[in-house]
PDB file of C-alpha atoms in Angstrom:
ATOM      1  CA  MET A  24      -0.023  -0.032   0.226  1.00  0.00           C
ATOM      2  CA  SER A  25       1.307   3.455  -0.963  1.00  0.00           C
ATOM      3  CA  LYS A  26       2.564   5.662   1.836  1.00  0.00           C
ATOM      4  CA  ILE A  27       2.052   8.882  -0.544  1.00  0.00           C
ATOM      5  CA  ARG A  28      -0.680  11.224   0.626  1.00  0.00           C
ATOM      6  CA  PRO A  29      -2.881  12.022  -2.373  1.00  0.00           C
ATOM      7  CA  SER A  30      -2.905  15.351  -3.935  1.00  0.00           C
ATOM      8  CA  LYS A  31      -5.217  18.117  -2.722  1.00  0.00           C
ATOM      9  CA  GLY A  32      -5.996  20.018  -5.996  1.00  0.00           C
ATOM     10  CA  ALA A  33      -9.044  21.688  -7.371  1.00  0.00           C
ATOM     11  CA  PRO A  34     -11.421  19.293  -9.076  1.00  0.00           C
ATOM     12  CA  TYR A  35     -11.059  21.412 -12.227  1.00  0.00           C
ATOM     13  CA  ALA A  36      -9.465  24.006 -13.913  1.00  0.00           C
ATOM     14  CA  ARG A  37     -10.416  27.335 -15.871  1.00  0.00           C
ATOM     15  CA  ILE A  38      -9.078  30.278 -17.566  1.00  0.00           C
ATOM     16  CA  MET A  39      -9.689  33.314 -15.324  1.00  0.00           C
ATOM     17  CA  GLY A  40      -8.279  36.230 -17.325  1.00  0.00           C
ATOM     18  CA  VAL A  41      -6.413  37.004 -20.565  1.00  0.00           C
ATOM     19  CA  GLY A  42      -4.087  39.690 -21.985  1.00  0.00           C
ATOM     20  CA  GLY A  43      -2.339  40.498 -24.809  1.00  0.00           C
ATOM     21  CA  TYR A  44       0.556  42.464 -26.039  1.00  0.00           C
ATOM     22  CA  ARG A  45       1.131  43.831 -29.877  1.00  0.00           C
ATOM     23  CA  PRO A  46       4.296  45.735 -30.878  1.00  0.00           C
ATOM     24  CA  VAL A  47       3.715  49.415 -31.617  1.00  0.00           C
ATOM     25  CA  ARG A  48       5.247  49.205 -35.010  1.00  0.00           C
ATOM     26  CA  VAL A  49       2.464  48.022 -37.801  1.00  0.00           C
ATOM     27  CA  VAL A  50       4.240  46.835 -40.942  1.00  0.00           C
ATOM     28  CA  PRO A  51       1.726  46.673 -43.903  1.00  0.00           C
ATOM     29  CA  ASN A  52       2.394  44.576 -46.913  1.00  0.00           C
ATOM     30  CA  GLU A  53       3.984  47.445 -48.894  1.00  0.00           C
ATOM     31  CA  VAL A  54       7.036  47.019 -46.719  1.00  0.00           C
ATOM     32  CA  ILE A  55       7.589  43.206 -47.262  1.00  0.00           C
ATOM     33  CA  LEU A  56       7.218  43.911 -51.132  1.00  0.00           C
ATOM     34  CA  GLU A  57      10.442  46.263 -50.867  1.00  0.00           C
ATOM     35  CA  THR A  58      12.156  42.668 -50.599  1.00  0.00           C
ATOM     36  CA  ILE A  59      10.262  40.070 -52.623  1.00  0.00           C
ATOM     37  CA  ASP A  60       8.976  40.032 -56.053  1.00  0.00           C
ATOM     38  CA  SER A  61       5.067  40.091 -55.221  1.00  0.00           C
ATOM     39  CA  SER A  62       2.032  42.116 -54.833  1.00  0.00           C
ATOM     40  CA  ASP A  63      -0.255  43.022 -52.241  1.00  0.00           C
ATOM     41  CA  GLU A  64      -3.192  41.092 -53.904  1.00  0.00           C
ATOM     42  CA  TRP A  65      -1.073  37.790 -54.111  1.00  0.00           C
ATOM     43  CA  ILE A  66      -0.024  38.012 -50.325  1.00  0.00           C
ATOM     44  CA  ARG A  67      -3.720  38.751 -49.280  1.00  0.00           C
ATOM     45  CA  SER A  68      -5.179  36.082 -51.577  1.00  0.00           C
ATOM     46  CA  ARG A  69      -2.567  33.480 -50.165  1.00  0.00           C
ATOM     47  CA  SER A  70      -2.566  34.339 -46.581  1.00  0.00           C
ATOM     48  CA  GLY A  71      -5.168  36.896 -45.829  1.00  0.00           C
ATOM     49  CA  ILE A  72      -2.656  38.959 -43.989  1.00  0.00           C
ATOM     50  CA  ALA A  73      -2.698  42.793 -44.443  1.00  0.00           C
ATOM     51  CA  THR A  74      -0.403  43.938 -41.790  1.00  0.00           C
ATOM     52  CA  ARG A  75       1.720  42.529 -38.996  1.00  0.00           C
ATOM     53  CA  HIS A  76       3.363  43.920 -35.923  1.00  0.00           C
ATOM     54  CA  TRP A  77       7.234  43.979 -35.547  1.00  0.00           C
ATOM     55  CA  ALA A  78       8.878  44.317 -32.253  1.00  0.00           C
ATOM     56  CA  SER A  79      11.706  46.988 -31.395  1.00  0.00           C
ATOM     57  CA  PRO A  80      14.820  46.313 -29.603  1.00  0.00           C
ATOM     58  CA  GLU A  81      13.198  47.402 -26.485  1.00  0.00           C
ATOM     59  CA  GLU A  82      10.076  44.941 -26.772  1.00  0.00           C
ATOM     60  CA  THR A  83      11.858  41.769 -25.998  1.00  0.00           C
ATOM     61  CA  VAL A  84      10.178  38.363 -25.342  1.00  0.00           C
ATOM     62  CA  ALA A  85      10.391  39.085 -21.709  1.00  0.00           C
ATOM     63  CA  ALA A  86       9.128  42.913 -22.037  1.00  0.00           C
ATOM     64  CA  MET A  87       6.139  41.803 -24.481  1.00  0.00           C
ATOM     65  CA  SER A  88       5.338  38.916 -22.111  1.00  0.00           C
ATOM     66  CA  ILE A  89       5.153  41.181 -19.071  1.00  0.00           C
ATOM     67  CA  GLU A  90       2.958  43.601 -20.594  1.00  0.00           C
ATOM     68  CA  ALA A  91       0.524  40.796 -21.628  1.00  0.00           C
ATOM     69  CA  SER A  92       0.709  38.926 -18.135  1.00  0.00           C
ATOM     70  CA  GLY A  93      -0.225  41.889 -16.360  1.00  0.00           C
ATOM     71  CA  LYS A  94      -3.132  42.401 -18.363  1.00  0.00           C
ATOM     72  CA  ALA A  95      -4.108  38.857 -17.913  1.00  0.00           C
ATOM     73  CA  ILE A  96      -3.429  38.975 -13.857  1.00  0.00           C
ATOM     74  CA  ALA A  97      -5.545  42.122 -13.801  1.00  0.00           C
ATOM     75  CA  ASP A  98      -8.369  40.584 -15.805  1.00  0.00           C
ATOM     76  CA  ALA A  99      -8.406  37.673 -13.609  1.00  0.00           C
ATOM     77  CA  GLY A 100      -8.748  39.667 -10.507  1.00  0.00           C
ATOM     78  CA  ILE A 101      -5.644  38.206  -8.543  1.00  0.00           C
ATOM     79  CA  SER A 102      -2.385  39.393  -7.827  1.00  0.00           C
ATOM     80  CA  ALA A 103       0.795  38.318  -9.201  1.00  0.00           C
ATOM     81  CA  ASP A 104       2.082  36.998  -5.711  1.00  0.00           C
ATOM     82  CA  GLN A 105      -0.791  34.281  -6.138  1.00  0.00           C
ATOM     83  CA  ILE A 106       0.638  32.808  -9.025  1.00  0.00           C
ATOM     84  CA  GLY A 107       2.398  29.347  -8.435  1.00  0.00           C
ATOM     85  CA  GLY A 108       3.518  28.678 -12.118  1.00  0.00           C
ATOM     86  CA  VAL A 109       4.867  30.476 -15.029  1.00  0.00           C
ATOM     87  CA  ILE A 110       4.997  28.551 -18.459  1.00  0.00           C
ATOM     88  CA  VAL A 111       6.335  30.410 -21.507  1.00  0.00           C
ATOM     89  CA  SER A 112       6.055  28.764 -25.078  1.00  0.00           C
ATOM     90  CA  THR A 113       8.277  30.434 -27.422  1.00  0.00           C
ATOM     91  CA  VAL A 114      10.832  29.550 -30.254  1.00  0.00           C
ATOM     92  CA  SER A 115      12.255  33.078 -30.457  1.00  0.00           C
ATOM     93  CA  HIS A 116      14.000  33.508 -27.037  1.00  0.00           C
ATOM     94  CA  PHE A 117      17.564  33.171 -28.237  1.00  0.00           C
ATOM     95  CA  LYS A 118      19.360  32.525 -24.861  1.00  0.00           C
ATOM     96  CA  GLN A 119      19.245  28.724 -23.938  1.00  0.00           C
ATOM     97  CA  THR A 120      19.262  29.034 -20.522  1.00  0.00           C
ATOM     98  CA  PRO A 121      18.106  30.199 -18.033  1.00  0.00           C
ATOM     99  CA  ALA A 122      14.396  30.116 -19.175  1.00  0.00           C
ATOM    100  CA  VAL A 123      13.013  33.456 -19.843  1.00  0.00           C
ATOM    101  CA  ALA A 124       9.969  32.216 -17.653  1.00  0.00           C
ATOM    102  CA  THR A 125      12.493  32.872 -14.613  1.00  0.00           C
ATOM    103  CA  GLU A 126      12.945  36.494 -15.660  1.00  0.00           C
ATOM    104  CA  ILE A 127       9.272  37.168 -16.098  1.00  0.00           C
ATOM    105  CA  ALA A 128       8.238  35.509 -13.053  1.00  0.00           C
ATOM    106  CA  ASP A 129      10.703  37.474 -10.905  1.00  0.00           C
ATOM    107  CA  LYS A 130       9.760  41.079 -12.745  1.00  0.00           C
ATOM    108  CA  LEU A 131       5.994  40.407 -12.170  1.00  0.00           C
ATOM    109  CA  GLY A 132       6.513  39.614  -8.571  1.00  0.00           C
ATOM    110  CA  THR A 133       5.322  36.143  -8.412  1.00  0.00           C
ATOM    111  CA  GLY A 134       8.005  35.179  -5.720  1.00  0.00           C
ATOM    112  CA  LYS A 135       9.152  31.734  -5.955  1.00  0.00           C
ATOM    113  CA  ALA A 136       6.973  30.251  -8.579  1.00  0.00           C
ATOM    114  CA  ALA A 137       7.827  27.395 -10.868  1.00  0.00           C
ATOM    115  CA  ALA A 138       9.192  28.806 -13.898  1.00  0.00           C
ATOM    116  CA  PHE A 139       9.962  27.099 -17.116  1.00  0.00           C
ATOM    117  CA  ASP A 140       9.893  27.363 -21.288  1.00  0.00           C
ATOM    118  CA  ILE A 141       8.583  24.892 -23.693  1.00  0.00           C
ATOM    119  CA  SER A 142       9.187  24.699 -27.097  1.00  0.00           C
ATOM    120  CA  ALA A 143       6.124  23.229 -29.125  1.00  0.00           C
ATOM    121  CA  GLY A 144       5.810  25.944 -31.886  1.00  0.00           C
ATOM    122  CA  CYS A 145       2.462  26.926 -32.971  1.00  0.00           C
ATOM    123  CA  ALA A 146       1.070  24.375 -30.576  1.00  0.00           C
ATOM    124  CA  GLY A 147       2.564  25.733 -27.359  1.00  0.00           C
ATOM    125  CA  PHE A 148      -0.111  27.590 -26.094  1.00  0.00           C
ATOM    126  CA  GLY A 149      -2.195  24.425 -26.112  1.00  0.00           C
ATOM    127  CA  TYR A 150       0.590  22.477 -24.448  1.00  0.00           C
ATOM    128  CA  GLY A 151       1.336  25.302 -21.930  1.00  0.00           C
ATOM    129  CA  LEU A 152      -2.507  25.281 -21.155  1.00  0.00           C
ATOM    130  CA  THR A 153      -2.745  21.344 -20.811  1.00  0.00           C
ATOM    131  CA  LEU A 154       0.174  21.687 -18.203  1.00  0.00           C
ATOM    132  CA  ALA A 155      -1.287  24.569 -16.177  1.00  0.00           C
ATOM    133  CA  LYS A 156      -4.644  22.364 -16.046  1.00  0.00           C
ATOM    134  CA  GLY A 157      -2.521  19.454 -14.664  1.00  0.00           C
ATOM    135  CA  MET A 158      -0.879  21.636 -12.233  1.00  0.00           C
ATOM    136  CA  ILE A 159      -4.034  23.204 -10.641  1.00  0.00           C
ATOM    137  CA  VAL A 160      -5.779  19.514 -10.367  1.00  0.00           C
ATOM    138  CA  GLU A 161      -2.815  18.061  -9.213  1.00  0.00           C
ATOM    139  CA  GLY A 162      -2.403  20.700  -6.439  1.00  0.00           C
ATOM    140  CA  SER A 163       1.020  22.218  -7.225  1.00  0.00           C
ATOM    141  CA  ALA A 164      -0.133  25.634  -7.664  1.00  0.00           C
ATOM    142  CA  GLU A 165      -3.454  27.479  -7.121  1.00  0.00           C
ATOM    143  CA  TYR A 166      -3.039  30.017 -10.349  1.00  0.00           C
ATOM    144  CA  VAL A 167      -0.785  29.442 -13.169  1.00  0.00           C
ATOM    145  CA  LEU A 168       0.301  32.032 -15.793  1.00  0.00           C
ATOM    146  CA  VAL A 169       0.553  30.633 -19.388  1.00  0.00           C
ATOM    147  CA  ILE A 170       2.346  32.666 -21.986  1.00  0.00           C
ATOM    148  CA  GLY A 171       2.659  32.565 -25.820  1.00  0.00           C
ATOM    149  CA  VAL A 172       5.257  34.890 -27.238  1.00  0.00           C
ATOM    150  CA  GLU A 173       7.179  35.316 -30.284  1.00  0.00           C
ATOM    151  CA  ARG A 174       9.498  37.751 -31.972  1.00  0.00           C
ATOM    152  CA  LEU A 175       9.401  35.876 -35.162  1.00  0.00           C
ATOM    153  CA  SER A 176      10.476  38.991 -37.327  1.00  0.00           C
ATOM    154  CA  ASP A 177      14.037  37.924 -36.050  1.00  0.00           C
ATOM    155  CA  LEU A 178      13.710  34.617 -37.764  1.00  0.00           C
ATOM    156  CA  THR A 179      12.237  35.945 -41.151  1.00  0.00           C
ATOM    157  CA  ASP A 180      14.230  35.794 -44.139  1.00  0.00           C
ATOM    158  CA  LEU A 181      12.802  38.670 -46.023  1.00  0.00           C
ATOM    159  CA  GLN A 182      14.154  37.604 -49.196  1.00  0.00           C
ATOM    160  CA  ASP A 183      12.186  34.438 -49.182  1.00  0.00           C
ATOM    161  CA  ARG A 184       8.961  35.051 -51.205  1.00  0.00           C
ATOM    162  CA  ALA A 185       7.101  32.175 -49.310  1.00  0.00           C
ATOM    163  CA  THR A 186       7.350  32.843 -45.953  1.00  0.00           C
ATOM    164  CA  ALA A 187       8.398  36.759 -45.831  1.00  0.00           C
ATOM    165  CA  PHE A 188       5.042  38.112 -45.554  1.00  0.00           C
ATOM    166  CA  LEU A 189       3.588  35.492 -43.211  1.00  0.00           C
ATOM    167  CA  PHE A 190       5.177  36.442 -39.454  1.00  0.00           C
ATOM    168  CA  GLY A 191       4.614  38.818 -36.885  1.00  0.00           C
ATOM    169  CA  ASP A 192       5.459  39.388 -33.110  1.00  0.00           C
ATOM    170  CA  GLY A 193       3.725  39.589 -29.936  1.00  0.00           C
ATOM    171  CA  ALA A 194       2.603  38.160 -26.670  1.00  0.00           C
ATOM    172  CA  GLY A 195      -0.687  36.585 -25.284  1.00  0.00           C
ATOM    173  CA  ALA A 196      -1.259  35.508 -21.670  1.00  0.00           C
ATOM    174  CA  VAL A 197      -3.924  33.769 -19.696  1.00  0.00           C
ATOM    175  CA  VAL A 198      -4.203  33.048 -15.741  1.00  0.00           C
ATOM    176  CA  VAL A 199      -5.506  29.613 -15.298  1.00  0.00           C
ATOM    177  CA  GLY A 200      -6.985  28.783 -11.849  1.00  0.00           C
ATOM    178  CA  PRO A 201      -9.240  26.697 -10.086  1.00  0.00           C
ATOM    179  CA  ALA A 202     -13.008  25.582 -10.847  1.00  0.00           C
ATOM    180  CA  ASP A 203     -16.084  24.018  -9.539  1.00  0.00           C
ATOM    181  CA  GLU A 204     -17.084  22.695 -12.895  1.00  0.00           C
ATOM    182  CA  PRO A 205     -15.299  21.583 -16.197  1.00  0.00           C
ATOM    183  CA  ALA A 206     -13.896  24.630 -18.057  1.00  0.00           C
ATOM    184  CA  ILE A 207     -10.922  22.917 -19.943  1.00  0.00           C
ATOM    185  CA  GLY A 208     -11.760  19.745 -21.394  1.00  0.00           C
ATOM    186  CA  PRO A 209      -9.621  16.933 -22.434  1.00  0.00           C
ATOM    187  CA  THR A 210      -6.612  17.824 -24.706  1.00  0.00           C
ATOM    188  CA  VAL A 211      -6.013  15.965 -27.959  1.00  0.00           C
ATOM    189  CA  TRP A 212      -2.305  16.360 -28.559  1.00  0.00           C
ATOM    190  CA  GLY A 213       0.482  14.751 -30.508  1.00  0.00           C
ATOM    191  CA  SER A 214       3.261  15.038 -32.884  1.00  0.00           C
ATOM    192  CA  GLU A 215       4.326  13.574 -36.587  1.00  0.00           C
ATOM    193  CA  GLY A 216       8.059  13.806 -36.486  1.00  0.00           C
ATOM    194  CA  ASP A 217       8.262  12.234 -39.923  1.00  0.00           C
ATOM    195  CA  LYS A 218       6.917  15.521 -41.294  1.00  0.00           C
ATOM    196  CA  SER A 219       9.415  17.624 -39.266  1.00  0.00           C
ATOM    197  CA  GLU A 220      11.342  18.922 -42.466  1.00  0.00           C
ATOM    198  CA  THR A 221       8.205  20.694 -43.680  1.00  0.00           C
ATOM    199  CA  ILE A 222       8.460  23.704 -41.026  1.00  0.00           C
ATOM    200  CA  LYS A 223      12.111  24.212 -39.820  1.00  0.00           C
ATOM    201  CA  GLN A 224      14.903  26.580 -38.965  1.00  0.00           C
ATOM    202  CA  THR A 225      17.128  26.732 -42.190  1.00  0.00           C
ATOM    203  CA  VAL A 226      20.300  25.738 -40.258  1.00  0.00           C
ATOM    204  CA  PRO A 227      21.228  24.954 -36.612  1.00  0.00           C
ATOM    205  CA  TRP A 228      23.021  27.665 -34.439  1.00  0.00           C
ATOM    206  CA  THR A 229      25.847  25.772 -34.487  1.00  0.00           C
ATOM    207  CA  GLU A 230      26.238  26.148 -38.136  1.00  0.00           C
ATOM    208  CA  TYR A 231      25.486  29.838 -38.075  1.00  0.00           C
ATOM    209  CA  ASP A 232      28.935  31.290 -38.281  1.00  0.00           C
ATOM    210  CA  SER A 233      30.044  28.845 -41.091  1.00  0.00           C
ATOM    211  CA  SER A 234      26.808  29.591 -42.997  1.00  0.00           C
ATOM    212  CA  GLY A 235      27.263  33.274 -42.881  1.00  0.00           C
ATOM    213  CA  LYS A 236      23.486  33.694 -42.893  1.00  0.00           C
ATOM    214  CA  PHE A 237      21.417  34.056 -39.748  1.00  0.00           C
ATOM    215  CA  PRO A 238      18.956  31.077 -39.300  1.00  0.00           C
ATOM    216  CA  ALA A 239      15.485  31.707 -40.435  1.00  0.00           C
ATOM    217  CA  ILE A 240      12.070  29.651 -40.562  1.00  0.00           C
ATOM    218  CA  THR A 241      11.285  27.884 -43.779  1.00  0.00           C
ATOM    219  CA  GLN A 242       8.415  25.765 -44.618  1.00  0.00           C
ATOM    220  CA  GLU A 243       6.742  23.746 -47.593  1.00  0.00           C
ATOM    221  CA  GLY A 244       3.675  25.815 -47.913  1.00  0.00           C
ATOM    222  CA  GLN A 245       1.413  23.150 -49.860  1.00  0.00           C
ATOM    223  CA  ALA A 246       2.272  20.139 -47.532  1.00  0.00           C
ATOM    224  CA  VAL A 247       1.566  22.210 -44.523  1.00  0.00           C
ATOM    225  CA  PHE A 248      -1.549  23.485 -45.995  1.00  0.00           C
ATOM    226  CA  ARG A 249      -2.712  19.917 -46.611  1.00  0.00           C
ATOM    227  CA  TRP A 250      -1.947  18.473 -43.565  1.00  0.00           C
ATOM    228  CA  ALA A 251      -3.408  21.435 -41.356  1.00  0.00           C
ATOM    229  CA  VAL A 252      -6.628  21.538 -43.364  1.00  0.00           C
ATOM    230  CA  PHE A 253      -7.451  17.722 -43.508  1.00  0.00           C
ATOM    231  CA  GLU A 254      -5.485  16.333 -40.530  1.00  0.00           C
ATOM    232  CA  MET A 255      -6.097  19.085 -38.048  1.00  0.00           C
ATOM    233  CA  ALA A 256      -9.906  18.960 -38.754  1.00  0.00           C
ATOM    234  CA  LYS A 257      -9.880  15.536 -37.567  1.00  0.00           C
ATOM    235  CA  VAL A 258      -7.901  16.712 -34.407  1.00  0.00           C
ATOM    236  CA  ALA A 259     -10.552  19.183 -33.700  1.00  0.00           C
ATOM    237  CA  GLN A 260     -13.454  16.850 -34.274  1.00  0.00           C
ATOM    238  CA  GLN A 261     -11.435  14.387 -31.845  1.00  0.00           C
ATOM    239  CA  ALA A 262     -11.509  17.451 -29.277  1.00  0.00           C
ATOM    240  CA  LEU A 263     -15.099  18.328 -29.689  1.00  0.00           C
ATOM    241  CA  ASP A 264     -16.079  14.452 -29.130  1.00  0.00           C
ATOM    242  CA  ALA A 265     -13.719  14.194 -26.047  1.00  0.00           C
ATOM    243  CA  ALA A 266     -15.541  17.305 -24.532  1.00  0.00           C
ATOM    244  CA  GLY A 267     -18.774  15.544 -25.203  1.00  0.00           C
ATOM    245  CA  ILE A 268     -19.969  18.388 -27.515  1.00  0.00           C
ATOM    246  CA  SER A 269     -20.882  18.927 -30.991  1.00  0.00           C
ATOM    247  CA  PRO A 270     -20.150  21.766 -33.399  1.00  0.00           C
ATOM    248  CA  ASP A 271     -23.560  22.951 -32.844  1.00  0.00           C
ATOM    249  CA  ASP A 272     -22.855  23.290 -29.220  1.00  0.00           C
ATOM    250  CA  LEU A 273     -19.602  25.801 -30.041  1.00  0.00           C
ATOM    251  CA  ASP A 274     -20.019  29.423 -29.706  1.00  0.00           C
ATOM    252  CA  VAL A 275     -16.340  30.499 -30.972  1.00  0.00           C
ATOM    253  CA  PHE A 276     -13.426  28.708 -32.919  1.00  0.00           C
ATOM    254  CA  ILE A 277      -9.974  29.940 -32.148  1.00  0.00           C
ATOM    255  CA  PRO A 278      -7.774  28.095 -34.463  1.00  0.00           C
ATOM    256  CA  HIS A 279      -3.955  29.117 -34.589  1.00  0.00           C
ATOM    257  CA  GLN A 280      -3.888  32.125 -36.880  1.00  0.00           C
ATOM    258  CA  ALA A 281      -1.469  30.447 -39.519  1.00  0.00           C
ATOM    259  CA  ASN A 282      -3.097  31.740 -42.752  1.00  0.00           C
ATOM    260  CA  MET A 283      -6.868  32.616 -43.458  1.00  0.00           C
ATOM    261  CA  ARG A 284      -7.030  29.796 -46.359  1.00  0.00           C
ATOM    262  CA  ILE A 285      -6.485  27.239 -43.460  1.00  0.00           C
ATOM    263  CA  ILE A 286      -8.850  28.859 -41.171  1.00  0.00           C
ATOM    264  CA  ASP A 287     -11.584  28.970 -43.723  1.00  0.00           C
ATOM    265  CA  SER A 288     -10.986  25.741 -45.099  1.00  0.00           C
ATOM    266  CA  MET A 289     -11.301  24.143 -41.502  1.00  0.00           C
ATOM    267  CA  VAL A 290     -14.256  25.839 -40.814  1.00  0.00           C
ATOM    268  CA  LYS A 291     -15.837  24.065 -43.829  1.00  0.00           C
ATOM    269  CA  THR A 292     -14.369  20.933 -43.231  1.00  0.00           C
ATOM    270  CA  LEU A 293     -15.828  21.056 -39.855  1.00  0.00           C
ATOM    271  CA  LYS A 294     -18.968  21.889 -41.009  1.00  0.00           C
ATOM    272  CA  LEU A 295     -19.280  24.877 -38.392  1.00  0.00           C
ATOM    273  CA  PRO A 296     -22.671  26.482 -37.994  1.00  0.00           C
ATOM    274  CA  ASP A 297     -23.078  30.168 -39.094  1.00  0.00           C
ATOM    275  CA  HIS A 298     -23.626  31.050 -35.273  1.00  0.00           C
ATOM    276  CA  VAL A 299     -20.203  30.181 -34.411  1.00  0.00           C
ATOM    277  CA  THR A 300     -17.833  33.152 -33.956  1.00  0.00           C
ATOM    278  CA  VAL A 301     -14.410  32.384 -36.028  1.00  0.00           C
ATOM    279  CA  ALA A 302     -11.155  34.001 -35.167  1.00  0.00           C
ATOM    280  CA  ARG A 303      -9.589  35.675 -37.735  1.00  0.00           C
ATOM    281  CA  ASP A 304      -6.913  38.106 -36.188  1.00  0.00           C
ATOM    282  CA  VAL A 305      -4.186  36.687 -38.645  1.00  0.00           C
ATOM    283  CA  GLU A 306      -5.267  39.469 -41.096  1.00  0.00           C
ATOM    284  CA  THR A 307      -3.771  42.398 -39.001  1.00  0.00           C
ATOM    285  CA  THR A 308      -1.554  40.314 -36.857  1.00  0.00           C
ATOM    286  CA  GLY A 309       0.054  37.467 -39.090  1.00  0.00           C
ATOM    287  CA  ASN A 310       1.261  34.494 -37.830  1.00  0.00           C
ATOM    288  CA  THR A 311       2.735  34.783 -34.344  1.00  0.00           C
ATOM    289  CA  SER A 312       3.174  31.141 -33.618  1.00  0.00           C
ATOM    290  CA  ALA A 313       2.639  30.408 -29.960  1.00  0.00           C
ATOM    291  CA  ALA A 314       1.100  33.762 -29.229  1.00  0.00           C
ATOM    292  CA  SER A 315      -1.546  33.613 -32.077  1.00  0.00           C
ATOM    293  CA  ILE A 316      -4.468  31.616 -29.747  1.00  0.00           C
ATOM    294  CA  PRO A 317      -4.296  33.833 -26.807  1.00  0.00           C
ATOM    295  CA  LEU A 318      -3.791  37.009 -28.901  1.00  0.00           C
ATOM    296  CA  ALA A 319      -6.957  36.057 -30.863  1.00  0.00           C
ATOM    297  CA  MET A 320      -8.869  35.238 -27.849  1.00  0.00           C
ATOM    298  CA  GLU A 321      -7.884  38.625 -26.168  1.00  0.00           C
ATOM    299  CA  ARG A 322      -9.355  40.517 -29.357  1.00  0.00           C
ATOM    300  CA  LEU A 323     -12.383  38.560 -29.539  1.00  0.00           C
ATOM    301  CA  LEU A 324     -13.423  39.240 -25.981  1.00  0.00           C
ATOM    302  CA  ALA A 325     -12.137  42.919 -26.014  1.00  0.00           C
ATOM    303  CA  THR A 326     -14.228  43.715 -29.189  1.00  0.00           C
ATOM    304  CA  GLY A 327     -17.479  41.908 -27.933  1.00  0.00           C
ATOM    305  CA  GLN A 328     -17.341  39.108 -30.697  1.00  0.00           C
ATOM    306  CA  ALA A 329     -16.930  36.686 -27.808  1.00  0.00           C
ATOM    307  CA  LYS A 330     -18.232  36.716 -24.409  1.00  0.00           C
ATOM    308  CA  SER A 331     -17.465  35.336 -20.900  1.00  0.00           C
ATOM    309  CA  GLY A 332     -19.010  31.852 -20.673  1.00  0.00           C
ATOM    310  CA  ASP A 333     -18.920  31.100 -24.320  1.00  0.00           C
ATOM    311  CA  THR A 334     -17.607  27.762 -25.400  1.00  0.00           C
ATOM    312  CA  ALA A 335     -14.473  27.758 -27.593  1.00  0.00           C
ATOM    313  CA  LEU A 336     -12.666  25.284 -29.644  1.00  0.00           C
ATOM    314  CA  VAL A 337      -9.075  26.095 -29.661  1.00  0.00           C
ATOM    315  CA  ILE A 338      -6.472  24.262 -31.806  1.00  0.00           C
ATOM    316  CA  GLY A 339      -2.869  24.962 -32.547  1.00  0.00           C
ATOM    317  CA  PHE A 340      -0.478  23.101 -34.850  1.00  0.00           C
ATOM    318  CA  GLY A 341       2.837  23.851 -36.368  1.00  0.00           C
ATOM    319  CA  ALA A 342       6.636  22.955 -36.411  1.00  0.00           C
ATOM    320  CA  GLY A 343       7.228  19.448 -35.183  1.00  0.00           C
ATOM    321  CA  LEU A 344       4.711  18.782 -36.508  1.00  0.00           C
ATOM    322  CA  VAL A 345       2.870  19.042 -33.334  1.00  0.00           C
ATOM    323  CA  TYR A 346      -0.525  19.743 -32.259  1.00  0.00           C
ATOM    324  CA  ALA A 347      -2.962  20.341 -29.689  1.00  0.00           C
ATOM    325  CA  ALA A 348      -6.728  20.673 -29.325  1.00  0.00           C
ATOM    326  CA  THR A 349      -9.303  21.367 -26.586  1.00  0.00           C
ATOM    327  CA  VAL A 350     -12.589  22.998 -25.594  1.00  0.00           C
ATOM    328  CA  VAL A 351     -12.545  25.668 -23.063  1.00  0.00           C
ATOM    329  CA  THR A 352     -14.910  28.069 -21.474  1.00  0.00           C
ATOM    330  CA  LEU A 353     -13.865  31.768 -22.270  1.00  0.00           C
ATOM    331  CA  PRO A 354     -12.892  33.819 -19.090  1.00  0.00           C
TER     332      PRO A 354
END
């Protein structure tokens, strides 16, 4: 018989507050066209993107995260010193160690909160949300801050016609806390490493000096599109099934903001009813990887397109290839 005392966590977990930060500089397609042979019409038709935000030197991964987190903490109605965990998903913090989460936790005033980074690309927010839910139910923290943050402008090859227009910068954060009823459903997540070459960094950091070119993100557009539309629609449906709901029960759909064509195709494949609000933040924010879902969530709530208590399906997918989908109640 085990002598270990059982955990005394909350029965369930929920998102309590959300916050976002978009860099001050807005970059229209015209700026991108200075370095690639294309047109505004082509970029919009291929991606749906009209503008994106690029960070200044002062808008670091940590600085953007702190701004977004402060808003999420205030929205949740708690104080920073109540947070027991800080999870940061990013692929664009270039210092290997220490984790940027520790700097963020300290500057927010969380005390001695557990703090760590994860690398799960565009699915990183879903991974972090799942970990936070486990921490709260397990009892190791009462409140957990989950941050998705990227400075993808640092990893963009402005001469690459296939990707130069895609990426943006920003940070999104949520506070996850205890709940008396289910508010974050089971997560359907996984990876398909045999497809890892479809989205990747051009060269490892160890080869940077010899290559003479700063590493950038590259992808096989058509392969990614097919995978996202057909395979991720199946994952999204599995998340609905796991939560015990149908598309008719949904109020909001918040997919990773990769590309407007992918979003619209997923809506069609899932046969979402007309009453479901669909996040299309990609038009003005671009693809911000791990930050895209919380940024889109924050904008939907701020603009009144979604409201507290709505049932939302969230799904992230990207480099790895990795994915994570779940159904949540909006804060």
